[in-house]
Structure formats: structure tokens, C-alpha cells
Amino acid sequence: MSSIQRTFIILKPDAVQRGLTGEILARFERKGLKIIGMKFIKATEAAAKQHYQEHAAKPFFGSLVSFITSSPLVALVLEGDEAVTVARTLIGATDGRKAAPGTIRGDFGCSKSNNLVHGSDSPESAARELAIWFPDALIDWTPCAQTWVAGD
Ligand code: IDP
Ligand code: MG
């Protein structure tokens, strides 16, 4: 049974600075996740703090907010069957040194802080994050390959 979900993704400033945005975006596209929102922005401190509010008490919170606001990022909304888990699986473990080969973090990163990508950890988190980053309407469209990607 399919469970169509939306997930919020950030190609973080290190991904943009390292010229990896196309490479990373291609992995999500090839998997069959549909892009329904995408923008290239410089995050405000307010948005970054709201986004990472669950980490506000952690010692790395200040550097995390500085990192995410330091340089442009690509904010993405992806839709697909179990999109939240599918995207998190593609992204890999938080620490690039421990992330499995084949995952984005496992293939491109060696850091826990500069780990290239954010992906929502639940449909509820996705809804909360979308309200911060994508208050405008998302684009509803049907990829021509959809029936070939979908299935039990
Ligand atoms: P996640 O992105 O895999 O869900 P979280 O534990 O939710 O990981 O942490 C959010 C982000 O905070 C991470 O992606 C990473 O950029 C940063 N971060 C997490 N743990 C540390 C740490 O111990 N030191 C520095 N930065 C960290
Ligand atoms: Mg997290």
C-alpha cells in the first residue's frame, strides 16, 4: 500500500560550495522522488533557529546556525511513496565518517557538522519545516514516468 509523503530537504552550504548540488539532486531524482518545490536562498538566522529548534540546548547549536546561514543553500520539497524514510536512507547517518558507502553523506562527507544534506525525520517534522521554508503553494504536477516508478 502506498503512503505518499512530502519531505523537506536542504542541500546545505557545504554542498553548494563544493559544487555538489547537481550530483546530490540527481540522486533524489533518479530514485523517483518528485520535486514539488525548490529554491536557492541564503537562510535567515530566524529561519535557521526555528528549523533547528530541537537542538537549541546543544553545545553545537550556535555553530550549526552560523554554518547554515553562512552561504547559500538549496531548499527542496520532495514527494513520493514513503518519501521521508526513502530520503533519509539515501542521505545516510549524520556523521559522514560513519555513514554507509552509497549514501550521500557516506560518499561525499567526512564530517558530522558539514554533512551536506538535511532531510526531515518524520512527516510531522516535514510539515513543521515546510511551514518555515515554503509558506507558498507547492507545485502539483505529474511526471510522465510516474506510473513506471510507482508500484507495490
Ligand atoms: P540529522 O541531520 O542526521 O537528522 P541531527 O542529530 O538532527 O542529525 O543534527 C542536525 C544537524 O546538526 C546535523 O545534520 C549536523 O549538521 C549538526 N550536528 C549534529 N550533531 C552534531 C555534533 O555533534 N557536532 C556538530 N554538529 C552536529
Ligand atoms: Mg535531525
CSV table of C-alpha atoms in Angstrom, one decimal, residues 14-150:
chain,number,residue,atom,x,y,z
A,14,ASP,CA,28.9,22.9,2.1
A,15,ALA,CA,27.1,21.0,-0.7
A,16,VAL,CA,26.7,24.3,-2.7
A,17,GLN,CA,30.3,25.5,-2.0
A,18,ARG,CA,31.7,22.2,-3.1
A,19,GLY,CA,29.7,22.1,-6.3
A,20,LEU,CA,27.8,19.0,-5.3
A,21,THR,CA,24.2,20.3,-5.7
A,22,GLY,CA,23.6,18.7,-9.1
A,23,GLU,CA,25.2,15.4,-8.0
A,24,ILE,CA,23.0,15.2,-4.9
A,25,LEU,CA,19.8,16.4,-6.5
A,26,ALA,CA,20.3,13.8,-9.2
A,27,ARG,CA,20.3,11.0,-6.6
A,28,PHE,CA,16.9,12.1,-5.3
A,29,GLU,CA,15.6,12.4,-8.8
A,30,ARG,CA,16.9,9.1,-10.0
A,31,LYS,CA,15.3,7.4,-7.0
A,32,GLY,CA,11.9,8.6,-8.3
A,33,LEU,CA,11.2,11.3,-5.7
A,34,LYS,CA,9.3,14.2,-7.3
A,35,ILE,CA,10.5,17.8,-6.9
A,36,ILE,CA,7.5,19.9,-5.9
A,37,GLY,CA,9.4,22.9,-4.6
A,38,MET,CA,13.0,24.2,-5.0
A,39,LYS,CA,14.7,27.5,-4.2
A,40,PHE,CA,18.2,28.8,-3.9
A,41,ILE,CA,18.4,31.1,-0.9
A,42,LYS,CA,20.5,32.4,1.9
A,43,ALA,CA,18.9,31.3,5.1
A,44,THR,CA,18.0,34.0,7.7
A,45,GLU,CA,19.1,33.5,11.3
A,46,ALA,CA,15.4,33.3,12.4
A,47,ALA,CA,14.6,30.5,9.9
A,48,ALA,CA,17.7,28.6,10.9
A,49,LYS,CA,17.0,28.8,14.6
A,50,GLN,CA,13.3,27.8,14.1
A,51,HIS,CA,14.3,24.9,11.8
A,52,TYR,CA,16.9,23.5,14.3
A,53,GLN,CA,14.9,24.4,17.4
A,54,GLU,CA,15.1,20.8,18.8
A,55,HIS,CA,18.8,21.3,19.1
A,56,ALA,CA,18.7,24.8,20.8
A,57,ALA,CA,20.2,23.5,24.0
A,58,LYS,CA,23.0,21.5,22.4
A,59,PRO,CA,26.6,22.8,22.5
A,60,PHE,CA,26.8,22.9,18.7
A,61,PHE,CA,23.7,25.0,18.2
A,62,GLY,CA,25.5,28.3,17.6
A,63,SER,CA,27.9,26.8,15.1
A,64,LEU,CA,25.1,25.0,13.4
A,65,VAL,CA,23.1,28.2,12.9
A,66,SER,CA,26.2,30.0,11.7
A,67,PHE,CA,27.0,27.2,9.2
A,68,ILE,CA,23.5,27.1,7.7
A,69,THR,CA,23.3,30.9,7.4
A,70,SER,CA,26.9,31.3,6.2
A,71,SER,CA,26.4,30.8,2.5
A,72,PRO,CA,23.6,30.0,0.0
A,73,LEU,CA,21.7,26.7,0.2
A,74,VAL,CA,19.1,24.8,-1.9
A,75,ALA,CA,15.8,24.2,-0.2
A,76,LEU,CA,13.8,21.4,-1.7
A,77,VAL,CA,10.5,19.7,-1.2
A,78,LEU,CA,10.2,16.1,-2.5
A,79,GLU,CA,7.1,14.0,-2.7
A,80,GLY,CA,6.8,10.2,-3.1
A,81,ASP,CA,5.9,6.9,-1.6
A,82,GLU,CA,7.3,7.0,2.0
A,83,ALA,CA,9.4,10.0,0.9
A,84,VAL,CA,10.6,10.8,4.5
A,85,THR,CA,12.2,7.4,5.0
A,86,VAL,CA,13.4,7.0,1.4
A,87,ALA,CA,15.2,10.4,1.5
A,88,ARG,CA,16.7,9.7,5.0
A,89,THR,CA,18.0,6.3,3.7
A,90,LEU,CA,19.6,8.0,0.7
A,91,ILE,CA,21.1,10.6,2.9
A,92,GLY,CA,22.7,8.2,5.4
A,93,ALA,CA,23.9,8.6,9.0
A,94,THR,CA,24.6,12.0,10.5
A,95,ASP,CA,28.4,11.6,10.7
A,96,GLY,CA,29.9,11.3,7.2
A,97,ARG,CA,32.7,9.2,8.6
A,98,LYS,CA,30.3,6.5,9.7
A,99,ALA,CA,27.6,6.8,7.0
A,100,ALA,CA,27.4,3.8,4.7
A,101,PRO,CA,29.0,4.0,1.3
A,102,GLY,CA,26.4,4.6,-1.3
A,103,THR,CA,24.6,7.1,0.8
A,104,ILE,CA,25.1,10.8,0.1
A,105,ARG,CA,26.9,11.5,3.4
A,106,GLY,CA,28.8,8.2,3.1
A,107,ASP,CA,30.1,9.1,-0.4
A,108,PHE,CA,30.8,12.8,-0.1
A,109,GLY,CA,31.5,13.7,3.6
A,110,CYS,CA,33.9,13.1,6.4
A,111,SER,CA,32.2,15.4,9.0
A,112,LYS,CA,29.3,15.4,11.5
A,113,SER,CA,28.6,19.1,11.2
A,114,ASN,CA,29.3,19.7,7.5
A,115,ASN,CA,27.3,16.8,6.3
A,116,LEU,CA,25.9,18.2,3.1
A,117,VAL,CA,22.2,17.5,3.4
A,118,HIS,CA,19.2,17.8,5.7
A,119,GLY,CA,16.1,15.6,5.5
A,120,SER,CA,13.0,15.7,7.6
A,121,ASP,CA,12.9,12.8,10.2
A,122,SER,CA,9.1,12.3,10.2
A,123,PRO,CA,6.0,13.5,8.3
A,124,GLU,CA,5.3,15.8,11.3
A,125,SER,CA,8.7,17.4,11.1
A,126,ALA,CA,8.3,17.8,7.4
A,127,ALA,CA,5.1,19.7,7.9
A,128,ARG,CA,6.7,21.9,10.6
A,129,GLU,CA,9.7,22.6,8.4
A,130,LEU,CA,7.7,23.3,5.3
A,131,ALA,CA,5.8,26.0,7.2
A,132,ILE,CA,9.1,27.8,7.9
A,133,TRP,CA,10.8,27.4,4.4
A,134,PHE,CA,7.9,27.0,2.0
A,135,PRO,CA,4.9,29.1,3.1
A,136,ASP,CA,3.8,29.5,-0.5
A,137,ALA,CA,2.0,26.9,-2.6
A,138,LEU,CA,3.9,23.9,-3.9
A,139,ILE,CA,3.7,22.8,-7.5
A,140,ASP,CA,1.4,19.9,-8.2
A,141,TRP,CA,2.4,18.1,-11.4
A,142,THR,CA,2.6,14.6,-12.8
A,143,PRO,CA,5.9,13.3,-14.1
A,144,CYS,CA,5.5,11.2,-17.2
A,145,ALA,CA,7.4,8.3,-15.6
A,146,GLN,CA,5.3,8.2,-12.5
A,147,THR,CA,3.4,5.0,-13.4
A,148,TRP,CA,6.7,3.3,-14.1
A,149,VAL,CA,8.2,4.3,-10.8
A,150,ALA,CA,5.2,3.5,-8.6
